[in-house]
Short mmCIF file of C-alpha atoms and ligand atoms in Angstrom, two decimals:
data_model
loop_
_atom_site.label_atom_id
_atom_site.label_comp_id
_atom_site.label_asym_id
_atom_site.label_seq_id
_atom_site.Cartn_x
_atom_site.Cartn_y
_atom_site.Cartn_z
CA MET A 1 -33.40 83.84 -13.93
CA LYS A 2 -29.87 82.82 -14.73
CA LEU A 3 -30.32 82.24 -18.45
CA GLU A 4 -26.82 81.03 -19.24
CA LYS A 5 -26.83 78.62 -16.28
CA ILE A 6 -30.26 77.23 -17.26
CA MET A 7 -29.07 76.74 -20.84
CA ALA A 8 -25.81 75.10 -19.72
CA ASP A 9 -27.77 72.65 -17.53
CA LEU A 10 -30.17 71.88 -20.37
CA GLU A 11 -27.30 71.29 -22.80
CA LYS A 12 -25.80 68.83 -20.35
CA LYS A 13 -29.11 66.98 -20.04
CA HIS A 14 -29.92 67.02 -23.75
CA PRO A 15 -26.60 67.07 -25.61
CA GLY A 16 -26.83 67.60 -29.36
CA GLU A 17 -30.50 68.65 -29.38
CA VAL A 18 -29.57 71.78 -31.29
CA GLU A 19 -32.98 72.89 -32.55
CA TYR A 20 -34.66 72.32 -29.20
CA LEU A 21 -31.95 74.28 -27.34
CA GLN A 22 -32.15 77.09 -29.92
CA ALA A 23 -35.93 77.41 -29.46
CA VAL A 24 -35.70 77.36 -25.65
CA HIS A 25 -32.93 79.98 -25.66
CA GLU A 26 -34.99 82.34 -27.81
CA VAL A 27 -38.03 82.13 -25.56
CA LEU A 28 -36.15 82.40 -22.26
CA GLU A 29 -34.16 85.37 -23.50
CA SER A 30 -37.36 87.26 -24.34
CA ILE A 31 -39.17 86.50 -21.10
CA GLU A 32 -36.19 87.08 -18.78
CA GLU A 33 -37.32 90.53 -17.69
CA ILE A 34 -40.95 89.64 -16.99
CA TYR A 35 -39.86 86.46 -15.24
CA ASN A 36 -37.53 88.34 -12.92
CA ASP A 37 -40.22 90.93 -12.18
CA ASN A 38 -42.59 88.17 -11.02
CA PRO A 39 -40.90 86.10 -8.28
CA GLN A 40 -43.94 83.80 -8.04
CA PHE A 41 -42.81 82.20 -11.33
CA GLU A 42 -39.45 81.22 -9.90
CA ALA A 43 -41.03 80.03 -6.64
CA ALA A 44 -43.26 77.68 -8.64
CA GLY A 45 -40.37 76.40 -10.80
CA ILE A 46 -42.15 77.51 -13.97
CA ILE A 47 -39.03 77.55 -16.17
CA GLU A 48 -37.80 74.16 -15.00
CA ARG A 49 -41.25 72.70 -15.67
CA ILE A 50 -42.04 74.43 -18.95
CA VAL A 51 -38.83 73.47 -20.78
CA GLU A 52 -39.33 69.72 -20.32
CA PRO A 53 -42.12 67.87 -22.13
CA ASP A 54 -44.78 66.24 -19.93
CA ARG A 55 -43.94 63.00 -21.74
CA VAL A 56 -42.47 61.63 -24.95
CA LEU A 57 -43.65 58.46 -26.64
CA THR A 58 -41.26 56.80 -29.08
CA PHE A 59 -42.13 53.67 -30.97
CA LYS A 60 -41.15 51.63 -33.97
CA VAL A 61 -43.33 51.65 -37.06
CA PRO A 62 -42.94 48.46 -39.10
CA TRP A 63 -44.57 48.40 -42.53
CA VAL A 64 -44.36 46.42 -45.75
CA ASP A 65 -43.70 48.01 -49.15
CA ASP A 66 -45.38 47.02 -52.42
CA SER A 67 -42.65 44.49 -53.20
CA GLY A 68 -43.11 42.74 -49.86
CA LYS A 69 -39.98 44.18 -48.22
CA VAL A 70 -40.23 45.07 -44.51
CA HIS A 71 -39.22 48.58 -43.35
CA VAL A 72 -38.96 50.00 -39.85
CA ASN A 73 -39.27 53.71 -39.13
CA LEU A 74 -39.27 55.59 -35.84
CA GLY A 75 -42.44 57.25 -34.56
CA TYR A 76 -42.75 59.94 -31.88
CA ARG A 77 -45.30 61.99 -29.99
CA VAL A 78 -44.07 64.77 -27.72
CA GLN A 79 -46.79 65.90 -25.30
CA PHE A 80 -45.21 69.10 -24.13
CA ASN A 81 -47.62 71.11 -22.01
CA ASN A 82 -51.37 70.98 -21.37
CA ALA A 83 -51.73 73.88 -18.96
CA ILE A 84 -54.39 75.65 -21.05
CA GLY A 85 -55.97 72.80 -23.03
CA PRO A 86 -55.45 69.37 -24.62
CA TYR A 87 -52.08 68.84 -26.33
CA LYS A 88 -52.32 70.11 -29.90
CA GLY A 89 -49.77 70.13 -32.69
CA GLY A 90 -48.99 68.52 -36.01
CA LEU A 91 -47.33 65.32 -37.16
CA ARG A 92 -44.30 65.63 -39.47
CA PHE A 93 -43.21 62.81 -41.78
CA HIS A 94 -39.76 63.62 -43.15
CA PRO A 95 -36.39 61.84 -43.12
CA SER A 96 -34.88 64.67 -41.04
CA VAL A 97 -37.30 64.11 -38.14
CA ASN A 98 -35.63 63.44 -34.80
CA LEU A 99 -36.39 64.14 -31.15
CA SER A 100 -34.63 67.51 -31.13
CA ILE A 101 -36.72 68.81 -34.03
CA LEU A 102 -39.97 67.56 -32.52
CA LYS A 103 -39.12 69.00 -29.11
CA PHE A 104 -38.34 72.38 -30.69
CA LEU A 105 -41.64 72.29 -32.58
CA GLY A 106 -43.60 71.11 -29.52
CA PHE A 107 -42.06 73.80 -27.33
CA GLU A 108 -42.87 76.54 -29.85
CA GLN A 109 -46.38 75.17 -30.14
CA ILE A 110 -47.10 75.88 -26.44
CA PHE A 111 -46.73 79.63 -26.96
CA LYS A 112 -48.24 79.68 -30.44
CA ASN A 113 -51.38 77.93 -29.22
CA SER A 114 -51.58 80.24 -26.25
CA LEU A 115 -51.46 83.25 -28.60
CA THR A 116 -54.41 81.99 -30.66
CA THR A 117 -56.74 82.80 -27.72
CA LEU A 118 -58.12 79.22 -27.98
CA PRO A 119 -57.76 76.56 -25.24
CA MET A 120 -55.01 74.37 -26.69
CA GLY A 121 -51.83 73.00 -25.11
CA GLY A 122 -48.64 72.22 -27.04
CA GLY A 123 -47.45 68.99 -28.64
CA LYS A 124 -45.82 67.65 -31.79
CA GLY A 125 -45.06 64.30 -33.33
CA GLY A 126 -44.04 62.49 -36.45
CA SER A 127 -41.68 60.03 -38.02
CA ASP A 128 -38.54 59.81 -40.14
CA PHE A 129 -40.69 58.15 -42.81
CA ASP A 130 -40.53 59.88 -46.21
CA PRO A 131 -43.88 59.79 -48.05
CA LYS A 132 -42.19 61.09 -51.22
CA GLY A 133 -42.04 58.48 -53.95
CA LYS A 134 -44.22 56.01 -52.02
CA SER A 135 -47.42 54.58 -53.47
CA ASN A 136 -50.78 55.36 -51.88
CA ALA A 137 -50.95 51.80 -50.57
CA GLU A 138 -47.52 52.14 -48.94
CA VAL A 139 -48.46 55.44 -47.31
CA MET A 140 -51.69 53.85 -46.08
CA ARG A 141 -49.92 50.86 -44.55
CA PHE A 142 -47.39 53.15 -42.89
CA CYS A 143 -50.10 55.44 -41.46
CA GLN A 144 -52.07 52.48 -40.14
CA SER A 145 -49.01 51.04 -38.43
CA PHE A 146 -48.15 54.47 -36.97
CA MET A 147 -51.67 54.86 -35.57
CA LEU A 148 -51.62 51.39 -33.99
CA GLU A 149 -49.20 52.86 -31.42
CA LEU A 150 -50.26 56.49 -31.36
CA TRP A 151 -53.93 55.89 -30.60
CA HIS A 152 -53.17 54.79 -27.02
CA ILE A 153 -52.24 58.32 -26.00
CA ILE A 154 -54.45 60.61 -28.09
CA GLY A 155 -58.11 61.58 -27.83
CA PRO A 156 -60.38 64.55 -28.53
CA GLU A 157 -59.97 65.85 -24.95
CA THR A 158 -56.39 64.60 -24.48
CA ASP A 159 -54.20 65.20 -27.51
CA VAL A 160 -55.33 66.23 -30.99
CA PRO A 161 -52.65 65.87 -33.71
CA ALA A 162 -52.83 67.48 -37.17
CA GLY A 163 -50.69 67.69 -40.33
CA ASP A 164 -47.30 69.28 -40.91
CA ILE A 165 -44.53 68.66 -43.46
CA GLY A 166 -45.30 65.40 -45.28
CA VAL A 167 -48.69 65.00 -43.62
CA GLY A 168 -51.56 66.39 -45.69
CA GLY A 169 -55.17 65.40 -46.29
CA ARG A 170 -54.26 61.94 -47.61
CA GLU A 171 -52.22 60.97 -44.55
CA ILE A 172 -54.77 62.44 -42.11
CA GLY A 173 -57.42 60.30 -43.84
CA PHE A 174 -55.46 57.07 -43.41
CA LEU A 175 -54.54 57.93 -39.81
CA TYR A 176 -58.11 58.85 -38.94
CA GLY A 177 -59.50 55.71 -40.57
CA MET A 178 -57.32 53.52 -38.37
CA TYR A 179 -58.07 55.52 -35.21
CA LYS A 180 -61.80 55.24 -35.89
CA LYS A 181 -61.53 51.49 -36.26
CA LEU A 182 -59.49 51.03 -33.08
CA ALA A 183 -61.41 53.44 -30.86
CA ARG A 184 -64.80 52.65 -32.38
CA GLU A 185 -65.77 56.28 -32.31
CA HIS A 186 -66.05 59.14 -34.77
CA THR A 187 -64.66 62.10 -32.86
CA GLY A 188 -62.47 65.12 -33.49
CA VAL A 189 -59.23 63.36 -32.59
CA LEU A 190 -57.31 64.76 -35.57
CA THR A 191 -57.70 68.04 -37.40
CA GLY A 192 -57.15 68.68 -41.09
CA LYS A 193 -59.83 66.11 -41.85
CA GLY A 194 -61.73 65.98 -45.16
CA ARG A 195 -64.77 68.19 -45.55
CA ASN A 196 -67.19 65.26 -45.68
CA TRP A 197 -66.01 63.63 -42.47
CA GLY A 198 -65.62 66.43 -39.95
CA GLY A 199 -63.00 68.72 -41.50
CA SER A 200 -63.19 72.48 -41.56
CA ILE A 201 -63.44 74.41 -44.75
CA LEU A 202 -60.38 76.62 -45.34
CA ARG A 203 -58.00 74.55 -43.15
CA PRO A 204 -55.61 73.78 -46.07
CA GLU A 205 -55.03 77.45 -46.85
CA ALA A 206 -55.44 78.77 -43.28
CA THR A 207 -51.76 78.97 -42.30
CA GLY A 208 -50.80 80.91 -45.43
CA TYR A 209 -53.86 83.15 -45.27
CA GLY A 210 -53.20 83.82 -41.59
CA ALA A 211 -49.55 84.66 -42.29
CA VAL A 212 -50.61 87.26 -44.84
CA TYR A 213 -53.30 88.66 -42.51
CA PHE A 214 -50.61 89.07 -39.86
CA ALA A 215 -48.21 90.71 -42.31
CA ALA A 216 -51.02 93.03 -43.44
CA GLU A 217 -51.37 94.20 -39.83
CA MET A 218 -47.64 94.94 -39.73
CA LEU A 219 -47.96 96.95 -42.95
CA LYS A 220 -51.00 98.79 -41.57
CA LEU A 221 -48.96 100.11 -38.66
CA LYS A 222 -46.87 101.98 -41.23
CA GLY A 223 -49.94 103.11 -43.15
CA GLU A 224 -49.29 100.63 -45.96
CA THR A 225 -51.06 97.70 -47.64
CA PHE A 226 -50.02 94.72 -49.77
CA ASN A 227 -51.16 96.52 -52.88
CA GLY A 228 -48.16 96.89 -55.20
CA LYS A 229 -45.70 95.31 -52.76
CA ILE A 230 -43.09 92.88 -54.07
CA VAL A 231 -43.25 89.66 -52.06
CA ALA A 232 -40.60 86.89 -51.89
CA LEU A 233 -41.78 83.48 -50.69
CA SER A 234 -39.89 80.24 -50.13
CA GLY A 235 -41.21 76.70 -50.51
CA PHE A 236 -44.37 75.78 -52.31
CA GLY A 237 -46.11 73.55 -49.81
CA ASN A 238 -49.23 73.91 -47.67
CA VAL A 239 -48.17 77.20 -46.15
CA ALA A 240 -46.60 78.85 -49.20
CA TRP A 241 -49.48 78.35 -51.60
CA GLY A 242 -52.03 79.82 -49.21
CA ALA A 243 -49.72 82.78 -48.59
CA ALA A 244 -49.17 83.21 -52.34
CA ARG A 245 -52.89 83.18 -53.02
CA LYS A 246 -53.83 85.66 -50.29
CA ALA A 247 -50.90 88.03 -50.97
CA THR A 248 -51.81 88.02 -54.68
CA GLU A 249 -55.49 88.61 -53.87
CA LEU A 250 -54.52 91.64 -51.77
CA GLY A 251 -52.60 93.14 -54.70
CA GLY A 252 -49.08 91.98 -53.82
CA LYS A 253 -46.73 90.72 -56.51
CA VAL A 254 -45.25 87.36 -55.43
CA VAL A 255 -42.01 86.94 -57.38
CA THR A 256 -40.43 83.78 -55.92
CA ILE A 257 -41.21 80.25 -54.84
CA SER A 258 -38.61 77.59 -54.02
CA GLY A 259 -37.77 73.97 -53.35
CA PRO A 260 -34.74 72.25 -51.86
CA ASP A 261 -32.98 72.45 -55.27
CA GLY A 262 -33.30 76.15 -55.93
CA TYR A 263 -35.81 78.91 -56.52
CA ILE A 264 -37.95 80.38 -59.27
CA TYR A 265 -37.85 84.12 -59.91
CA ASP A 266 -40.87 85.32 -61.84
CA PRO A 267 -40.63 89.10 -62.32
CA ASN A 268 -44.20 89.14 -63.66
CA GLY A 269 -45.52 87.77 -60.38
CA LEU A 270 -47.73 84.79 -59.61
CA THR A 271 -51.34 84.84 -60.75
CA ALA A 272 -54.33 82.72 -59.79
CA GLU A 273 -53.76 80.71 -62.99
CA LYS A 274 -50.09 80.03 -62.15
CA ILE A 275 -50.96 79.04 -58.59
CA ASP A 276 -53.60 76.59 -59.87
CA PHE A 277 -51.04 75.10 -62.28
CA MET A 278 -48.66 74.47 -59.39
CA LEU A 279 -51.39 73.04 -57.19
CA ASP A 280 -52.23 70.53 -59.93
CA LEU A 281 -48.58 69.49 -60.10
CA ARG A 282 -48.44 69.13 -56.32
CA ALA A 283 -51.62 67.07 -56.25
CA SER A 284 -50.09 64.63 -58.73
CA ASN A 285 -46.88 64.43 -56.66
CA GLN A 286 -44.75 66.11 -59.32
CA ASP A 287 -41.88 68.53 -58.92
CA ILE A 288 -43.09 72.12 -59.25
CA VAL A 289 -40.10 74.33 -59.62
CA LEU A 290 -38.66 73.17 -62.96
CA PRO A 291 -41.99 72.70 -64.83
CA TYR A 292 -42.95 76.22 -63.74
CA SER A 293 -39.90 77.76 -65.36
CA TYR A 294 -40.63 75.89 -68.64
CA LYS A 295 -44.31 76.77 -68.65
CA PHE A 296 -44.09 80.48 -67.85
CA PRO A 297 -41.58 82.32 -70.04
CA GLY A 298 -39.75 85.16 -68.37
CA SER A 299 -39.32 83.20 -65.15
CA GLU A 300 -35.85 82.00 -64.18
CA PHE A 301 -34.73 78.98 -62.18
CA HIS A 302 -31.74 79.60 -59.89
CA ALA A 303 -30.29 76.19 -59.07
CA GLY A 304 -28.92 75.65 -55.57
CA LYS A 305 -29.86 79.17 -54.45
CA ARG A 306 -32.37 80.64 -51.99
CA PRO A 307 -34.82 83.41 -52.90
CA TRP A 308 -33.39 85.87 -50.38
CA GLU A 309 -31.14 87.53 -52.96
CA VAL A 310 -34.03 89.18 -54.86
CA LYS A 311 -35.33 92.70 -54.33
CA CYS A 312 -38.56 92.68 -52.32
CA ASP A 313 -40.60 94.65 -49.81
CA VAL A 314 -41.99 91.67 -47.91
CA ALA A 315 -40.26 88.30 -47.33
CA ILE A 316 -42.29 85.31 -46.14
CA PRO A 317 -40.13 82.20 -45.58
CA CYS A 318 -42.50 79.21 -45.73
CA ALA A 319 -40.28 76.14 -46.22
CA THR A 320 -38.39 74.84 -43.20
CA GLN A 321 -36.30 75.67 -40.12
CA ASN A 322 -33.07 77.68 -40.45
CA GLU A 323 -33.53 78.36 -44.18
CA LEU A 324 -32.71 82.07 -43.91
CA GLY A 325 -29.24 82.80 -42.51
CA LYS A 326 -27.22 85.90 -41.64
CA GLN A 327 -25.95 86.45 -45.18
CA ASP A 328 -29.48 86.08 -46.58
CA ALA A 329 -30.76 88.63 -44.05
CA GLU A 330 -27.99 91.05 -44.99
CA ASN A 331 -28.90 90.65 -48.67
CA LEU A 332 -32.57 91.30 -47.95
CA VAL A 333 -31.80 94.40 -45.88
CA ARG A 334 -29.45 95.72 -48.58
CA ASN A 335 -32.21 95.18 -51.13
CA GLY A 336 -34.67 97.21 -49.08
CA VAL A 337 -36.90 94.63 -47.38
CA SER A 338 -39.23 96.30 -44.86
CA TYR A 339 -41.22 93.33 -43.52
CA VAL A 340 -40.32 89.72 -42.77
CA ALA A 341 -43.06 87.34 -41.64
CA GLU A 342 -42.16 83.73 -40.81
CA GLY A 343 -44.69 81.39 -42.44
CA ALA A 344 -42.60 78.34 -41.46
CA ASN A 345 -41.45 77.42 -37.95
CA MET A 346 -38.11 79.06 -37.07
CA PRO A 347 -36.96 79.52 -40.70
CA THR A 348 -34.73 82.43 -39.66
CA THR A 349 -31.51 81.71 -37.76
CA PRO A 350 -30.93 83.73 -34.55
CA GLU A 351 -28.09 85.68 -36.26
CA ALA A 352 -30.41 86.62 -39.12
CA VAL A 353 -33.12 87.76 -36.68
CA THR A 354 -30.56 90.08 -35.10
CA VAL A 355 -29.69 91.53 -38.52
CA PHE A 356 -33.38 92.36 -39.15
CA GLN A 357 -33.93 93.80 -35.70
CA ASP A 358 -30.77 95.93 -35.84
CA ALA A 359 -31.93 97.30 -39.20
CA LYS A 360 -35.39 98.00 -37.67
CA VAL A 361 -37.04 95.75 -40.23
CA MET A 362 -40.42 94.61 -38.90
CA PHE A 363 -39.91 90.93 -38.13
CA GLY A 364 -42.81 88.60 -37.21
CA PRO A 365 -41.82 85.23 -35.67
CA GLY A 366 -43.46 81.97 -36.80
CA LYS A 367 -45.23 81.30 -33.54
CA ALA A 368 -47.33 84.42 -34.14
CA VAL A 369 -47.37 84.63 -37.94
CA ASN A 370 -48.23 81.00 -38.72
CA ALA A 371 -50.63 80.47 -35.81
CA GLY A 372 -53.59 80.72 -38.21
CA GLY A 373 -53.15 77.04 -39.06
CA VAL A 374 -53.54 75.74 -35.55
CA ALA A 375 -56.19 78.38 -34.82
CA THR A 376 -58.28 77.02 -37.68
CA SER A 377 -57.65 73.53 -36.31
CA GLY A 378 -59.03 74.85 -33.02
CA LEU A 379 -62.08 76.06 -34.92
CA GLU A 380 -62.39 72.57 -36.45
CA MET A 381 -62.36 71.09 -32.92
CA THR A 382 -65.14 73.50 -31.91
CA GLN A 383 -67.21 72.56 -34.95
CA ASN A 384 -66.69 68.84 -34.21
CA THR A 385 -67.85 69.31 -30.62
CA MET A 386 -70.89 71.26 -31.77
CA LYS A 387 -71.49 68.78 -34.62
CA LEU A 388 -71.90 71.49 -37.24
CA SER A 389 -69.85 73.10 -39.96
CA TRP A 390 -69.35 76.77 -40.57
CA THR A 391 -69.19 78.40 -44.00
CA ALA A 392 -65.94 79.60 -45.58
CA GLU A 393 -66.91 83.20 -44.77
CA GLU A 394 -67.50 82.37 -41.10
CA VAL A 395 -64.18 80.53 -40.75
CA ASP A 396 -62.28 83.21 -42.66
CA GLN A 397 -63.79 85.96 -40.54
CA ARG A 398 -62.82 84.17 -37.30
CA LEU A 399 -59.31 83.44 -38.64
CA HIS A 400 -58.85 87.07 -39.64
CA GLN A 401 -59.96 88.30 -36.21
CA ILE A 402 -57.66 85.82 -34.44
CA MET A 403 -54.67 87.03 -36.50
CA LYS A 404 -55.50 90.64 -35.62
CA ASP A 405 -55.71 89.69 -31.93
CA ILE A 406 -52.36 87.88 -32.08
CA HIS A 407 -50.82 90.94 -33.72
CA SER A 408 -52.24 93.20 -30.99
CA GLN A 409 -50.78 90.98 -28.26
CA CYS A 410 -47.35 91.23 -29.92
CA VAL A 411 -47.64 95.01 -30.09
CA GLN A 412 -48.79 95.20 -26.47
CA TYR A 413 -45.83 93.26 -25.09
CA GLY A 414 -43.21 93.99 -27.72
CA THR A 415 -43.23 97.76 -28.24
CA GLN A 416 -39.91 99.29 -27.24
CA GLU A 417 -39.20 102.78 -25.94
CA ASP A 418 -38.07 103.95 -29.39
CA GLY A 419 -41.38 102.72 -30.88
CA TYR A 420 -39.84 99.69 -32.66
CA ILE A 421 -41.92 96.56 -32.15
CA ASN A 422 -39.94 93.54 -31.08
CA TYR A 423 -42.47 90.95 -32.25
CA VAL A 424 -40.30 88.07 -31.03
CA LYS A 425 -40.41 89.39 -27.49
CA GLY A 426 -44.07 90.38 -27.75
CA ALA A 427 -45.15 86.93 -28.94
CA ASN A 428 -43.05 85.08 -26.37
CA VAL A 429 -44.14 87.21 -23.42
CA ALA A 430 -47.85 87.15 -24.35
CA GLY A 431 -47.80 83.40 -24.98
CA PHE A 432 -45.80 82.70 -21.82
CA LEU A 433 -47.88 84.79 -19.40
CA LYS A 434 -51.07 82.89 -20.15
CA VAL A 435 -49.47 79.45 -19.83
CA ALA A 436 -47.43 80.38 -16.75
CA GLY A 437 -50.57 81.81 -15.12
CA ALA A 438 -52.43 78.54 -15.70
CA MET A 439 -49.48 76.55 -14.35
CA LEU A 440 -49.48 78.67 -11.19
CA ASP A 441 -53.22 78.16 -10.71
CA CYS A 442 -53.01 74.38 -11.14
CA GLY A 443 -50.16 73.74 -8.72
CA VAL A 444 -47.01 71.69 -9.18
CA VAL A 445 -48.07 68.79 -11.41
P1 NDP B 501 -44.89 71.16 -47.03
O1 NDP B 501 -44.15 69.89 -46.99
O2 NDP B 501 -46.27 71.19 -47.59
O3 NDP B 501 -44.04 72.27 -47.83
C1 NDP B 501 -42.70 72.52 -47.59
C2 NDP B 501 -42.18 73.20 -48.85
O4 NDP B 501 -40.84 73.63 -48.64
C3 NDP B 501 -42.15 72.28 -50.06
O5 NDP B 501 -42.42 73.05 -51.20
C4 NDP B 501 -40.70 71.78 -50.06
O6 NDP B 501 -40.26 71.39 -51.34
C5 NDP B 501 -39.99 73.02 -49.62
N1 NDP B 501 -38.71 72.75 -48.94
C6 NDP B 501 -38.43 71.76 -48.07
N2 NDP B 501 -37.15 71.86 -47.66
C7 NDP B 501 -36.64 72.95 -48.29
C8 NDP B 501 -35.38 73.58 -48.29
N3 NDP B 501 -34.39 73.11 -47.55
N4 NDP B 501 -35.22 74.68 -49.05
C9 NDP B 501 -36.23 75.18 -49.81
N5 NDP B 501 -37.45 74.60 -49.85
C10 NDP B 501 -37.65 73.50 -49.10
O7 NDP B 501 -44.89 71.74 -45.54
P2 NDP B 501 -45.79 72.87 -44.92
O8 NDP B 501 -46.05 73.94 -45.91
O9 NDP B 501 -46.94 72.24 -44.21
O10 NDP B 501 -44.84 73.42 -43.77
C11 NDP B 501 -43.80 74.36 -44.05
C12 NDP B 501 -43.36 74.99 -42.73
O11 NDP B 501 -44.48 75.63 -42.10
C13 NDP B 501 -42.81 74.02 -41.68
O12 NDP B 501 -41.85 74.72 -40.91
C14 NDP B 501 -44.04 73.74 -40.82
O13 NDP B 501 -43.69 73.30 -39.51
C15 NDP B 501 -44.66 75.12 -40.78
N6 NDP B 501 -46.07 75.15 -40.44
C16 NDP B 501 -47.00 74.45 -41.18
C17 NDP B 501 -48.34 74.54 -40.86
C18 NDP B 501 -49.39 73.91 -41.71
O14 NDP B 501 -50.57 74.21 -41.48
N7 NDP B 501 -49.05 73.09 -42.68
C19 NDP B 501 -48.79 75.31 -39.68
C20 NDP B 501 -47.76 76.08 -39.04
C21 NDP B 501 -46.45 75.96 -39.41
P3 NDP B 501 -40.36 69.84 -51.75
O15 NDP B 501 -41.82 69.49 -51.65
O16 NDP B 501 -39.83 69.80 -53.13
O17 NDP B 501 -39.53 69.11 -50.74
#
């Protein structure tokens, strides 16, 4: 494989798609050795085929606000690769959404889904629509208009979207309602559904729980547990609150949460009561960070800053891509961090990953650490097919086992001669081998 030549060609074909090119570079760099050792991959053009999505649908989404004004947003679905199962990946509604971001997320999803051990291909979609500040009726009209286009290309055996940033239970409900009306069927075409209409218990907290289960496996390798560990988290969305709850349950002391405006440092640590307070604020669409600092004395709000300047043993970035840069990584290393587990997708810049790896900090990449979300979506698909619903204990037990299996795959393919585990390499190689094997078996399609 001529990595630099492949990247140069891709940059020519897709100029300016920074996030997509960054994600492809990271994967290709890790699999270079295994690719070159297996000439059948090159003969079958695996790289050339895996880096391009099978197809991309873009469409306009017209909708009317409460005052009668017409708005037009852009909608996308990137169906990246279905070598091992139907396309599967979330929908993101956020003003920053563009094709590069969705292609990066869809590409990552191929390997993440492969790692889960479940039969799911990779996809991603979304819109530049911002649900923040919109009324329920506006969000409903937007979701219905979005689904009027999307439904043509999805289906329970074809492509099964889910939530992501800006798409939670409310949005999935409106999207599902419209799909059901158009398709005239009640099937598992979306995951993250409500409990009473086909959803899986534990899906909302699954990504955060899974991230902590993965981190606990990293700790175990060094004979440690979460008990007494200082944990720094970023964000306070779907992923972060689940991670906060599970880390706290396991005895960790979570001392930060954050938003785009700054972070909260609470030296006393989060408690179940504080987490519930924040969940109530979130549910009523209110800002969390400032009210928290007023309500809980002793906590401090650091405006315009990121949490990576505090002293911690475990860092779990759970907000967004490229939120932890080189300087942040250097601060964390100086302050003695031993474990970094990416709850979000690609929150750590490549330069920051290098800082952690050079310092021999155990670093778990998002595609392994946050795979518990999509894995639980996979369990929801299984329950929908079987027309039954498992208990919280059953789902949690399966999720826990899947996270242990993902961790083992990373160790198997990522352990270096000096004993350091390169989790990035381990996750990429394990995820790639399964997908590439399926692509070989199915011929050039
Ligand atoms: P949410 O929208 O629920 O939460 C995102 C959180 O991050 C919010 O608290 C948000 O604050 C905060 N945030 C956004 N931008 C910044 C920023 N620049 N700096 C600091 N904080 C910021 O999203 P999710 O929790 O669902 O997703 C978070 C990440 O995890 C994404 O990368 C997503 O792709 C990934 N992921 C999510 C999964 C899931 O199951 N939800 C599964 C796997 C990965 P505010 O609300 O104030 O904007």
